[in-house]
């Protein structure tokens, strides 16, 4: 795992590559110890990658393996609400034979989908931005020996990662539902 004990996607990738190289070297030289160590490093990297992607979603919030919890962009919740109300209006309009209510519901549902997507994009972009600036700030603070600033930047990175993973989770879930 990474030096701050939080799962790191980058570190898991580095470990996977070095594990594969060590395994290959062991295969070429016939050194079973290197092969075994390489396989173990690859297995550890796979577990770390899975842990770095772990998120828990509850309506309006996301929690990640770093311990950070973020609130979703308000457009996400408002968009979901508008989709629900729009679908209900559309169904009720169908039952009552009211094309106006049915059409209004369809439009509200579509507007809700767009609103939710806007909120997801806002959370994703904000999360990526916080991750990048947190990573860079933490690196600079580490070089200058400013431990408190390094911790603050690491927290900023963790919040950004959580926000990004929450948006990714919802975007993936929606894409999978549309494929069915």
Tab-separated table of N, CA and C in Angstrom:
chain	number	residue	atom	x	y	z
A	1	UNK	N	0.838	-1.172	0.000
A	1	UNK	CA	0.000	0.000	0.000
A	1	UNK	C	0.883	1.235	0.000
A	2	UNK	N	0.271	2.352	-0.296
A	2	UNK	CA	1.024	3.585	-0.362
A	2	UNK	C	1.496	3.994	1.029
A	3	UNK	N	2.413	4.949	1.066
A	3	UNK	CA	3.068	5.316	2.314
A	3	UNK	C	2.119	5.900	3.357
A	4	UNK	N	0.988	6.467	2.959
A	4	UNK	CA	0.072	7.042	3.930
A	4	UNK	C	-1.007	6.050	4.362
A	5	UNK	N	-0.842	4.798	4.009
A	5	UNK	CA	-1.749	3.704	4.366
A	5	UNK	C	-3.133	3.805	3.729
A	6	UNK	N	-3.341	4.724	2.816
A	6	UNK	CA	-4.574	4.759	2.039
A	6	UNK	C	-4.323	3.998	0.745
A	7	UNK	N	-5.290	3.218	0.286
A	7	UNK	CA	-5.094	2.492	-0.964
A	7	UNK	C	-4.863	3.464	-2.122
A	8	UNK	N	-3.925	3.134	-2.973
A	8	UNK	CA	-3.561	4.012	-4.079
A	8	UNK	C	-3.632	3.256	-5.399
A	9	UNK	N	-4.406	3.805	-6.337
A	9	UNK	CA	-4.505	3.201	-7.663
A	9	UNK	C	-3.150	3.238	-8.359
A	10	UNK	N	-2.440	4.366	-8.253
A	10	UNK	CA	-1.124	4.495	-8.880
A	10	UNK	C	-0.144	3.492	-8.284
A	11	UNK	N	-0.104	3.410	-6.952
A	11	UNK	CA	0.814	2.474	-6.311
A	11	UNK	C	0.481	1.037	-6.693
A	12	UNK	N	-0.798	0.710	-6.810
A	12	UNK	CA	-1.173	-0.659	-7.186
A	12	UNK	C	-0.709	-0.973	-8.601
A	13	UNK	N	-0.761	0.015	-9.477
A	13	UNK	CA	-0.285	-0.178	-10.858
A	13	UNK	C	1.226	-0.396	-10.874
A	14	UNK	N	1.952	0.406	-10.108
A	14	UNK	CA	3.415	0.255	-10.025
A	14	UNK	C	3.763	-1.126	-9.476
A	15	UNK	N	3.061	-1.541	-8.411
A	15	UNK	CA	3.318	-2.856	-7.820
A	15	UNK	C	2.998	-3.988	-8.799
A	16	UNK	N	1.930	-3.834	-9.567
A	16	UNK	CA	1.560	-4.867	-10.545
A	16	UNK	C	2.636	-5.004	-11.620
A	17	UNK	N	3.142	-3.877	-12.095
A	17	UNK	CA	4.173	-3.900	-13.145
A	17	UNK	C	5.476	-4.481	-12.609
A	18	UNK	N	5.896	-4.050	-11.407
A	18	UNK	CA	7.141	-4.592	-10.855
A	18	UNK	C	6.986	-6.067	-10.498
A	19	UNK	N	5.798	-6.462	-10.051
A	19	UNK	CA	5.552	-7.875	-9.765
A	19	UNK	C	5.617	-8.726	-11.017
A	20	UNK	N	5.040	-8.211	-12.112
A	20	UNK	CA	5.085	-8.938	-13.389
A	20	UNK	C	6.524	-9.057	-13.886
A	21	UNK	N	7.292	-7.980	-13.737
A	21	UNK	CA	8.695	-8.014	-14.170
A	21	UNK	C	9.493	-9.015	-13.340
A	22	UNK	N	9.255	-9.014	-12.022
A	22	UNK	CA	9.969	-9.942	-11.151
A	22	UNK	C	9.578	-11.389	-11.470
A	23	UNK	N	8.307	-11.616	-11.738
A	23	UNK	CA	7.828	-12.940	-12.105
A	23	UNK	C	8.470	-13.390	-13.415
A	24	UNK	N	8.506	-12.490	-14.403
A	24	UNK	CA	9.105	-12.823	-15.702
A	24	UNK	C	10.595	-13.114	-15.552
A	25	UNK	N	11.283	-12.296	-14.763
A	25	UNK	CA	12.707	-12.518	-14.534
A	25	UNK	C	12.929	-13.886	-13.893
A	26	UNK	N	12.082	-14.222	-12.922
A	26	UNK	CA	12.188	-15.529	-12.275
A	26	UNK	C	11.947	-16.664	-13.258
A	27	UNK	N	11.016	-16.461	-14.186
A	27	UNK	CA	10.745	-17.489	-15.200
A	27	UNK	C	11.934	-17.667	-16.135
A	28	UNK	N	12.524	-16.560	-16.530
A	28	UNK	CA	13.664	-16.610	-17.458
A	28	UNK	C	14.877	-17.254	-16.802
A	29	UNK	N	15.140	-16.876	-15.558
A	29	UNK	CA	16.329	-17.385	-14.866
A	29	UNK	C	16.086	-18.718	-14.167
A	30	UNK	N	14.823	-19.135	-14.086
A	30	UNK	CA	14.500	-20.380	-13.398
A	30	UNK	C	14.476	-20.234	-11.878
A	31	UNK	N	14.435	-19.000	-11.394
A	31	UNK	CA	14.431	-18.732	-9.955
A	31	UNK	C	12.982	-18.710	-9.464
A	32	UNK	N	12.574	-19.815	-8.829
A	32	UNK	CA	11.178	-19.916	-8.375
A	32	UNK	C	10.868	-18.934	-7.244
A	33	UNK	N	11.866	-18.539	-6.469
A	33	UNK	CA	11.633	-17.562	-5.396
A	33	UNK	C	11.230	-16.214	-5.993
A	34	UNK	N	11.910	-15.803	-7.066
A	34	UNK	CA	11.543	-14.545	-7.734
A	34	UNK	C	10.150	-14.649	-8.348
A	35	UNK	N	9.850	-15.803	-8.937
A	35	UNK	CA	8.518	-15.995	-9.512
A	35	UNK	C	7.445	-15.859	-8.425
A	36	UNK	N	7.660	-16.507	-7.304
A	36	UNK	CA	6.692	-16.479	-6.207
A	36	UNK	C	6.540	-15.068	-5.646
A	37	UNK	N	7.672	-14.373	-5.451
A	37	UNK	CA	7.614	-12.993	-4.948
A	37	UNK	C	6.885	-12.087	-5.949
A	38	UNK	N	7.147	-12.305	-7.231
A	38	UNK	CA	6.484	-11.509	-8.262
A	38	UNK	C	4.982	-11.735	-8.273
A	39	UNK	N	4.575	-12.996	-8.150
A	39	UNK	CA	3.144	-13.309	-8.103
A	39	UNK	C	2.492	-12.708	-6.862
A	40	UNK	N	3.194	-12.786	-5.732
A	40	UNK	CA	2.658	-12.216	-4.489
A	40	UNK	C	2.484	-10.705	-4.617
A	41	UNK	N	3.461	-10.050	-5.246
A	41	UNK	CA	3.370	-8.598	-5.433
A	41	UNK	C	2.205	-8.251	-6.362
A	42	UNK	N	1.985	-9.052	-7.389
A	42	UNK	CA	0.860	-8.823	-8.300
A	42	UNK	C	-0.474	-9.018	-7.565
A	43	UNK	N	-0.572	-10.050	-6.740
A	43	UNK	CA	-1.801	-10.290	-5.964
A	43	UNK	C	-2.073	-9.138	-5.001
A	44	UNK	N	-1.024	-8.659	-4.328
A	44	UNK	CA	-1.166	-7.529	-3.417
A	44	UNK	C	-1.619	-6.292	-4.198
A	45	UNK	N	-1.058	-6.099	-5.374
A	45	UNK	CA	-1.426	-4.945	-6.198
A	45	UNK	C	-2.895	-5.010	-6.609
A	46	UNK	N	-3.365	-6.202	-6.934
A	46	UNK	CA	-4.775	-6.357	-7.321
A	46	UNK	C	-5.703	-6.019	-6.145
A	47	UNK	N	-5.342	-6.476	-4.951
A	47	UNK	CA	-6.149	-6.170	-3.768
A	47	UNK	C	-6.134	-4.672	-3.470
A	48	UNK	N	-4.957	-4.056	-3.597
A	48	UNK	CA	-4.862	-2.619	-3.339
A	48	UNK	C	-5.667	-1.826	-4.368
A	49	UNK	N	-5.620	-2.261	-5.621
A	49	UNK	CA	-6.399	-1.570	-6.655
A	49	UNK	C	-7.884	-1.644	-6.322
A	50	UNK	N	-8.350	-2.832	-5.948
A	50	UNK	CA	-9.763	-2.984	-5.586
A	50	UNK	C	-10.124	-2.090	-4.400
A	51	UNK	N	-9.243	-2.043	-3.400
A	51	UNK	CA	-9.503	-1.209	-2.223
A	51	UNK	C	-9.508	0.275	-2.590
A	52	UNK	N	-8.653	0.682	-3.521
A	52	UNK	CA	-8.586	2.097	-3.897
A	52	UNK	C	-9.831	2.535	-4.661
A	53	UNK	N	-10.546	1.585	-5.231
A	53	UNK	CA	-11.759	1.893	-5.980
A	53	UNK	C	-13.020	1.784	-5.121
A	54	UNK	N	-12.871	1.313	-3.900
A	54	UNK	CA	-14.022	1.032	-3.045
A	54	UNK	C	-14.742	2.311	-2.619
A	55	UNK	N	-16.047	2.305	-2.813
A	55	UNK	CA	-16.885	3.410	-2.346
A	55	UNK	C	-18.193	2.832	-1.832
A	56	UNK	N	-18.793	3.563	-0.938
A	56	UNK	CA	-20.129	3.216	-0.466
A	56	UNK	C	-21.023	4.397	-0.789
A	57	UNK	N	-22.116	4.133	-1.499
A	57	UNK	CA	-23.047	5.186	-1.889
A	57	UNK	C	-24.328	5.046	-1.090
A	58	UNK	N	-24.750	6.148	-0.512
A	58	UNK	CA	-26.096	6.258	0.030
A	58	UNK	C	-26.670	7.515	-0.600
A	59	UNK	N	-27.963	7.615	-0.709
A	59	UNK	CA	-28.522	8.769	-1.416
A	59	UNK	C	-27.965	10.102	-0.897
A	60	UNK	N	-27.316	10.817	-1.804
A	60	UNK	CA	-26.784	12.132	-1.500
A	60	UNK	C	-25.373	12.172	-0.959
A	61	UNK	N	-24.777	10.999	-0.652
A	61	UNK	CA	-23.444	10.969	-0.048
A	61	UNK	C	-22.613	9.820	-0.613
A	62	UNK	N	-21.278	9.974	-0.492
A	62	UNK	CA	-20.339	8.926	-0.873
A	62	UNK	C	-19.280	8.818	0.210
A	63	UNK	N	-18.914	7.593	0.573
A	63	UNK	CA	-17.807	7.347	1.501
A	63	UNK	C	-16.798	6.459	0.774
A	64	UNK	N	-15.514	6.687	1.042
A	64	UNK	CA	-14.479	5.902	0.370
A	64	UNK	C	-13.576	5.205	1.373
A	65	UNK	N	-12.684	4.390	0.857
A	65	UNK	CA	-11.766	3.626	1.692
A	65	UNK	C	-10.798	4.531	2.452
A	66	UNK	N	-10.649	5.783	2.041
A	66	UNK	CA	-9.765	6.714	2.748
A	66	UNK	C	-10.415	7.245	4.025
A	67	UNK	N	-11.733	7.020	4.155
A	67	UNK	CA	-12.466	7.531	5.305
A	67	UNK	C	-13.181	8.842	5.021
A	68	UNK	N	-12.944	9.407	3.844
A	68	UNK	CA	-13.600	10.668	3.489
A	68	UNK	C	-15.067	10.415	3.134
A	69	UNK	N	-15.913	11.376	3.489
A	69	UNK	CA	-17.330	11.328	3.133
A	69	UNK	C	-17.658	12.654	2.455
A	70	UNK	N	-18.310	12.570	1.288
A	70	UNK	CA	-18.662	13.793	0.565
A	70	UNK	C	-20.155	13.823	0.275
A	71	UNK	N	-20.669	15.034	0.171
A	71	UNK	CA	-22.074	15.252	-0.183
A	71	UNK	C	-22.137	15.485	-1.688
A	72	UNK	N	-23.103	14.861	-2.334
A	72	UNK	CA	-23.255	15.011	-3.777
A	72	UNK	C	-23.666	16.432	-4.134
A	73	UNK	N	-23.330	16.842	-5.345
A	73	UNK	CA	-23.771	18.127	-5.882
A	73	UNK	C	-25.302	18.176	-5.802
A	74	UNK	N	-25.887	19.302	-5.390
A	74	UNK	CA	-27.345	19.394	-5.248
A	74	UNK	C	-28.112	19.081	-6.541
A	75	UNK	N	-27.508	19.331	-7.692
A	75	UNK	CA	-28.184	19.020	-8.956
A	75	UNK	C	-28.428	17.523	-9.126
A	76	UNK	N	-27.607	16.705	-8.504
A	76	UNK	CA	-27.803	15.256	-8.624
A	76	UNK	C	-29.098	14.831	-7.943
A	77	UNK	N	-29.298	15.286	-6.714
A	77	UNK	CA	-30.514	14.925	-5.972
A	77	UNK	C	-31.752	15.559	-6.589
A	78	UNK	N	-31.639	16.833	-6.950
A	78	UNK	CA	-32.778	17.521	-7.563
A	78	UNK	C	-33.145	16.854	-8.895
A	79	UNK	N	-32.138	16.433	-9.647
A	79	UNK	CA	-32.392	15.751	-10.915
A	79	UNK	C	-33.099	14.420	-10.709
A	80	UNK	N	-32.682	13.671	-9.708
A	80	UNK	CA	-33.340	12.398	-9.412
A	80	UNK	C	-34.794	12.628	-9.000
A	81	UNK	N	-35.015	13.665	-8.191
A	81	UNK	CA	-36.368	13.996	-7.761
A	81	UNK	C	-37.235	14.330	-8.984
A	82	UNK	N	-36.723	15.171	-9.873
A	82	UNK	CA	-37.487	15.556	-11.066
A	82	UNK	C	-37.763	14.365	-11.978
A	83	UNK	N	-36.842	13.434	-12.043
A	83	UNK	CA	-37.084	12.231	-12.836
A	83	UNK	C	-38.218	11.406	-12.234
A	84	UNK	N	-38.213	11.265	-10.927
A	84	UNK	CA	-39.253	10.484	-10.248
A	84	UNK	C	-40.623	11.123	-10.435
A	85	UNK	N	-40.702	12.429	-10.186
A	85	UNK	CA	-41.975	13.136	-10.331
A	85	UNK	C	-42.419	13.120	-11.792
A	86	UNK	N	-41.470	13.315	-12.701
A	86	UNK	CA	-41.803	13.285	-14.131
A	86	UNK	C	-42.343	11.932	-14.564
A	87	UNK	N	-41.723	10.870	-14.091
A	87	UNK	CA	-42.205	9.514	-14.430
A	87	UNK	C	-43.599	9.281	-13.879
A	88	UNK	N	-43.843	9.765	-12.647
A	88	UNK	CA	-45.171	9.608	-12.044
A	88	UNK	C	-46.224	10.375	-12.846
A	89	UNK	N	-45.908	11.591	-13.245
A	89	UNK	CA	-46.840	12.387	-14.050
A	89	UNK	C	-47.113	11.700	-15.390
A	90	UNK	N	-46.058	11.178	-15.990
A	90	UNK	CA	-46.203	10.505	-17.279
A	90	UNK	C	-47.112	9.281	-17.139
A	91	UNK	N	-46.892	8.497	-16.086
A	91	UNK	CA	-47.725	7.312	-15.860
A	91	UNK	C	-49.168	7.701	-15.560
A	92	UNK	N	-49.344	8.701	-14.714
A	92	UNK	CA	-50.692	9.157	-14.373
A	92	UNK	C	-51.401	9.709	-15.607
A	93	UNK	N	-50.662	10.451	-16.420
A	93	UNK	CA	-51.240	10.972	-17.663
A	93	UNK	C	-51.680	9.852	-18.585
A	94	UNK	N	-50.896	8.761	-18.601
A	94	UNK	CA	-51.266	7.605	-19.419
A	94	UNK	C	-52.524	6.938	-18.914
A	95	UNK	N	-52.648	6.805	-17.598
A	95	UNK	CA	-53.819	6.176	-16.990
A	95	UNK	C	-55.068	7.027	-17.211
A	96	UNK	N	-54.908	8.341	-17.032
A	96	UNK	CA	-56.058	9.249	-17.167
A	96	UNK	C	-56.358	9.625	-18.617
A	97	UNK	N	-55.455	9.269	-19.528
A	97	UNK	CA	-55.644	9.632	-20.926
A	97	UNK	C	-55.368	11.111	-21.185
A	98	UNK	N	-54.566	11.724	-20.335
A	98	UNK	CA	-54.238	13.150	-20.476
A	98	UNK	C	-52.883	13.290	-21.165
A	99	UNK	N	-52.922	13.607	-22.446
A	99	UNK	CA	-51.676	13.768	-23.197
A	99	UNK	C	-50.843	14.929	-22.663
A	100	UNK	N	-51.509	15.981	-22.171
A	100	UNK	CA	-50.788	17.133	-21.624
A	100	UNK	C	-49.981	16.748	-20.392
A	101	UNK	N	-50.604	16.009	-19.462
A	101	UNK	CA	-49.918	15.576	-18.255
A	101	UNK	C	-48.806	14.577	-18.602
A	102	UNK	N	-49.104	13.712	-19.536
A	102	UNK	CA	-48.127	12.719	-19.982
A	102	UNK	C	-46.902	13.410	-20.592
A	103	UNK	N	-47.136	14.394	-21.433
A	103	UNK	CA	-46.059	15.141	-22.081
A	103	UNK	C	-45.263	15.960	-21.062
A	104	UNK	N	-45.970	16.605	-20.130
A	104	UNK	CA	-45.294	17.385	-19.082
A	104	UNK	C	-44.411	16.471	-18.234
A	105	UNK	N	-44.886	15.290	-17.923
A	105	UNK	CA	-44.101	14.323	-17.152
A	105	UNK	C	-42.865	13.867	-17.901
A	106	UNK	N	-43.030	13.603	-19.189
A	106	UNK	CA	-41.904	13.179	-20.027
A	106	UNK	C	-40.834	14.281	-20.051
A	107	UNK	N	-41.292	15.540	-20.197
A	107	UNK	CA	-40.348	16.668	-20.232
A	107	UNK	C	-39.631	16.841	-18.883
A	108	UNK	N	-40.373	16.719	-17.781
A	108	UNK	CA	-39.758	16.865	-16.458
A	108	UNK	C	-38.752	15.742	-16.207
A	109	UNK	N	-39.076	14.551	-16.649
A	109	UNK	CA	-38.160	13.422	-16.504
A	109	UNK	C	-36.868	13.702	-17.272
A	110	UNK	N	-36.995	14.160	-18.521
A	110	UNK	CA	-35.819	14.456	-19.348
A	110	UNK	C	-34.984	15.573	-18.722
A	111	UNK	N	-35.644	16.621	-18.230
A	111	UNK	CA	-34.932	17.721	-17.571
A	111	UNK	C	-34.211	17.220	-16.317
A	112	UNK	N	-34.837	16.314	-15.591
A	112	UNK	CA	-34.210	15.727	-14.402
A	112	UNK	C	-32.972	14.916	-14.746
A	113	UNK	N	-33.037	14.179	-15.858
A	113	UNK	CA	-31.870	13.407	-16.299
A	113	UNK	C	-30.712	14.342	-16.625
A	114	UNK	N	-31.023	15.445	-17.315
A	114	UNK	CA	-29.975	16.407	-17.671
A	114	UNK	C	-29.408	17.079	-16.425
A	115	UNK	N	-30.278	17.402	-15.475
A	115	UNK	CA	-29.857	18.044	-14.235
A	115	UNK	C	-28.957	17.112	-13.427
A	116	UNK	N	-29.343	15.847	-13.333
A	116	UNK	CA	-28.525	14.879	-12.602
A	116	UNK	C	-27.164	14.714	-13.272
A	117	UNK	N	-27.151	14.627	-14.606
A	117	UNK	CA	-25.888	14.485	-15.340
A	117	UNK	C	-24.979	15.688	-15.102
A	118	UNK	N	-25.568	16.890	-15.068
A	118	UNK	CA	-24.787	18.099	-14.794
A	118	UNK	C	-24.144	18.005	-13.414
A	119	UNK	N	-24.887	17.560	-12.420
A	119	UNK	CA	-24.346	17.398	-11.071
A	119	UNK	C	-23.242	16.358	-11.017
A	120	UNK	N	-23.407	15.273	-11.768
A	120	UNK	CA	-22.372	14.234	-11.809
A	120	UNK	C	-21.083	14.780	-12.418
A	121	UNK	N	-21.222	15.538	-13.501
A	121	UNK	CA	-20.042	16.132	-14.143
A	121	UNK	C	-19.370	17.115	-13.175
A	122	UNK	N	-20.166	17.934	-12.488
A	122	UNK	CA	-19.601	18.878	-11.517
A	122	UNK	C	-18.817	18.139	-10.434
A	123	UNK	N	-19.397	17.064	-9.887
A	123	UNK	CA	-18.706	16.292	-8.849
A	123	UNK	C	-17.439	15.634	-9.397
A	124	UNK	N	-17.523	15.093	-10.604
A	124	UNK	CA	-16.371	14.415	-11.194
A	124	UNK	C	-15.220	15.399	-11.414
A	125	UNK	N	-15.523	16.530	-12.038
A	125	UNK	CA	-14.483	17.523	-12.342
A	125	UNK	C	-13.900	18.105	-11.057
A	126	UNK	N	-14.754	18.417	-10.106
A	126	UNK	CA	-14.292	18.954	-8.828
A	126	UNK	C	-13.417	17.920	-8.103
A	127	UNK	N	-13.830	16.660	-8.159
A	127	UNK	CA	-13.058	15.599	-7.523
A	127	UNK	C	-11.685	15.428	-8.142
A	128	UNK	N	-11.623	15.412	-9.466
A	128	UNK	CA	-10.332	15.281	-10.156
A	128	UNK	C	-9.438	16.469	-9.808
A	129	UNK	N	-10.014	17.655	-9.821
A	129	UNK	CA	-9.252	18.863	-9.494
A	129	UNK	C	-8.676	18.795	-8.084
A	130	UNK	N	-9.505	18.394	-7.117
A	130	UNK	CA	-9.024	18.274	-5.741
A	130	UNK	C	-7.956	17.188	-5.599
A	131	UNK	N	-8.116	16.099	-6.333
A	131	UNK	CA	-7.106	15.033	-6.270
A	131	UNK	C	-5.761	15.522	-6.790
A	132	UNK	N	-5.798	16.213	-7.931
A	132	UNK	CA	-4.548	16.690	-8.537
A	132	UNK	C	-3.883	17.739	-7.648
A	133	UNK	N	-4.651	18.748	-7.233
A	133	UNK	CA	-4.047	19.796	-6.407
A	133	UNK	C	-3.624	19.252	-5.041
A	134	UNK	N	-4.378	18.301	-4.493
A	134	UNK	CA	-3.985	17.681	-3.232
A	134	UNK	C	-2.702	16.884	-3.364
A	135	UNK	N	-2.576	16.154	-4.463
A	135	UNK	CA	-1.371	15.358	-4.697
A	135	UNK	C	-0.149	16.258	-4.867
A	136	UNK	N	-0.294	17.277	-5.716
A	136	UNK	CA	0.835	18.185	-5.957
A	136	UNK	C	1.202	18.958	-4.688
A	137	UNK	N	0.191	19.478	-3.998
A	137	UNK	CA	0.454	20.216	-2.767
A	137	UNK	C	1.113	19.354	-1.709
A	138	UNK	N	0.663	18.112	-1.591
A	138	UNK	CA	1.240	17.190	-0.620
A	138	UNK	C	2.703	16.895	-0.946
A	139	UNK	N	2.990	16.747	-2.238
A	139	UNK	CA	4.371	16.473	-2.655
A	139	UNK	C	5.275	17.659	-2.320
A	140	UNK	N	4.813	18.866	-2.619
A	140	UNK	CA	5.613	20.058	-2.324
A	140	UNK	C	5.791	20.209	-0.814
A	141	UNK	N	4.714	20.023	-0.056
A	141	UNK	CA	4.800	20.129	1.400
A	141	UNK	C	5.736	19.063	1.969
A	142	UNK	N	5.744	17.885	1.363
A	142	UNK	CA	6.648	16.827	1.810
A	142	UNK	C	8.097	17.195	1.562
A	143	UNK	N	8.377	17.789	0.414
A	143	UNK	CA	9.741	18.197	0.082
A	143	UNK	C	10.212	19.312	1.017
A	144	UNK	N	9.315	20.236	1.338
A	144	UNK	CA	9.690	21.357	2.210
A	144	UNK	C	9.626	20.989	3.691
A	145	UNK	N	9.109	19.797	4.007
A	145	UNK	CA	9.062	19.331	5.384
A	145	UNK	C	7.910	19.889	6.198
A	146	UNK	N	6.876	20.394	5.535
A	146	UNK	CA	5.726	20.961	6.229
A	146	UNK	C	4.677	19.867	6.424
A	147	UNK	N	4.757	19.162	7.534
A	147	UNK	CA	3.898	17.992	7.786
A	147	UNK	C	2.422	18.367	7.891
A	148	UNK	N	2.108	19.507	8.515
A	148	UNK	CA	0.692	19.877	8.661
A	148	UNK	C	0.070	20.214	7.304
A	149	UNK	N	0.820	20.910	6.450
A	149	UNK	CA	0.317	21.210	5.108
A	149	UNK	C	0.181	19.924	4.295
A	150	UNK	N	1.121	19.024	4.465
A	150	UNK	CA	1.068	17.752	3.746
A	150	UNK	C	-0.202	16.986	4.126
A	151	UNK	N	-0.547	16.988	5.402
A	151	UNK	CA	-1.765	16.312	5.870
A	151	UNK	C	-3.003	16.987	5.285
A	152	UNK	N	-3.034	18.305	5.264
A	152	UNK	CA	-4.175	19.032	4.686
A	152	UNK	C	-4.341	18.716	3.203
A	153	UNK	N	-3.229	18.694	2.494
A	153	UNK	CA	-3.307	18.374	1.066
A	153	UNK	C	-3.727	16.921	0.840
A	154	UNK	N	-3.273	16.022	1.710
A	154	UNK	CA	-3.680	14.623	1.590
A	154	UNK	C	-5.181	14.499	1.822
A	155	UNK	N	-5.696	15.237	2.800
A	155	UNK	CA	-7.143	15.238	3.057
A	155	UNK	C	-7.901	15.776	1.842
A	156	UNK	N	-7.368	16.836	1.217
A	156	UNK	CA	-7.991	17.391	0.015
A	156	UNK	C	-8.009	16.336	-1.092
A	157	UNK	N	-6.910	15.617	-1.250
A	157	UNK	CA	-6.836	14.537	-2.241
A	157	UNK	C	-7.892	13.477	-1.952
A	158	UNK	N	-8.002	13.082	-0.685
A	158	UNK	CA	-8.940	12.019	-0.306
A	158	UNK	C	-10.391	12.431	-0.550
A	159	UNK	N	-10.720	13.678	-0.232
A	159	UNK	CA	-12.074	14.173	-0.488
A	159	UNK	C	-12.346	14.185	-1.995
A	160	UNK	N	-11.368	14.640	-2.774
A	160	UNK	CA	-11.519	14.651	-4.230
A	160	UNK	C	-11.707	13.253	-4.788
A	161	UNK	N	-10.937	12.312	-4.271
A	161	UNK	CA	-11.048	10.926	-4.734
A	161	UNK	C	-12.433	10.373	-4.425
A	162	UNK	N	-12.925	10.665	-3.232
A	162	UNK	CA	-14.249	10.188	-2.834
A	162	UNK	C	-15.322	10.793	-3.729
A	163	UNK	N	-15.208	12.082	-3.987
A	163	UNK	CA	-16.184	12.762	-4.837
A	163	UNK	C	-16.148	12.193	-6.256
A	164	UNK	N	-14.957	11.981	-6.774
A	164	UNK	CA	-14.803	11.416	-8.122
A	164	UNK	C	-15.371	10.006	-8.185
A	165	UNK	N	-15.036	9.171	-7.200
A	165	UNK	CA	-15.520	7.781	-7.206
A	165	UNK	C	-17.048	7.727	-7.081
A	166	UNK	N	-17.634	8.643	-6.298
A	166	UNK	CA	-19.093	8.680	-6.179
A	166	UNK	C	-19.755	8.984	-7.510
A	167	UNK	N	-19.207	9.954	-8.247
A	167	UNK	CA	-19.750	10.287	-9.570
A	167	UNK	C	-19.546	9.117	-10.528
A	168	UNK	N	-18.361	8.510	-10.498
A	168	UNK	CA	-18.099	7.353	-11.365
A	168	UNK	C	-19.072	6.219	-11.072
A	169	UNK	N	-19.330	5.981	-9.792
A	169	UNK	CA	-20.252	4.910	-9.394
A	169	UNK	C	-21.626	5.129	-10.019
A	170	UNK	N	-22.150	6.352	-9.879
A	170	UNK	CA	-23.482	6.641	-10.404
A	170	UNK	C	-23.526	6.612	-11.923
A	171	UNK	N	-22.493	7.115	-12.564
A	171	UNK	CA	-22.433	7.113	-14.033
A	171	UNK	C	-22.379	5.676	-14.544
A	172	UNK	N	-21.568	4.843	-13.913
A	172	UNK	CA	-21.462	3.432	-14.306
A	172	UNK	C	-22.768	2.694	-14.090
A	173	UNK	N	-23.394	2.946	-12.937
A	173	UNK	CA	-24.676	2.299	-12.621
A	173	UNK	C	-25.735	2.652	-13.659
A	174	UNK	N	-25.791	3.910	-14.035
A	174	UNK	CA	-26.767	4.358	-15.034
A	174	UNK	C	-26.471	3.711	-16.405
A	175	UNK	N	-25.206	3.664	-16.784
A	175	UNK	CA	-24.825	3.070	-18.074
A	175	UNK	C	-25.174	1.583	-18.111
A	176	UNK	N	-24.943	0.881	-16.996
A	176	UNK	CA	-25.285	-0.540	-16.931
A	176	UNK	C	-26.800	-0.755	-17.024
A	177	UNK	N	-27.569	0.124	-16.381
A	177	UNK	CA	-29.036	0.011	-16.445
A	177	UNK	C	-29.539	0.253	-17.859
A	178	UNK	N	-28.903	1.166	-18.582
A	178	UNK	CA	-29.336	1.461	-19.956
A	178	UNK	C	-28.984	0.326	-20.912
A	179	UNK	N	-27.947	-0.458	-20.599
A	179	UNK	CA	-27.556	-1.587	-21.448
A	179	UNK	C	-28.533	-2.743	-21.337
A	180	UNK	N	-29.259	-2.822	-20.235
A	180	UNK	CA	-30.160	-3.965	-20.004
A	180	UNK	C	-31.427	-3.856	-20.777
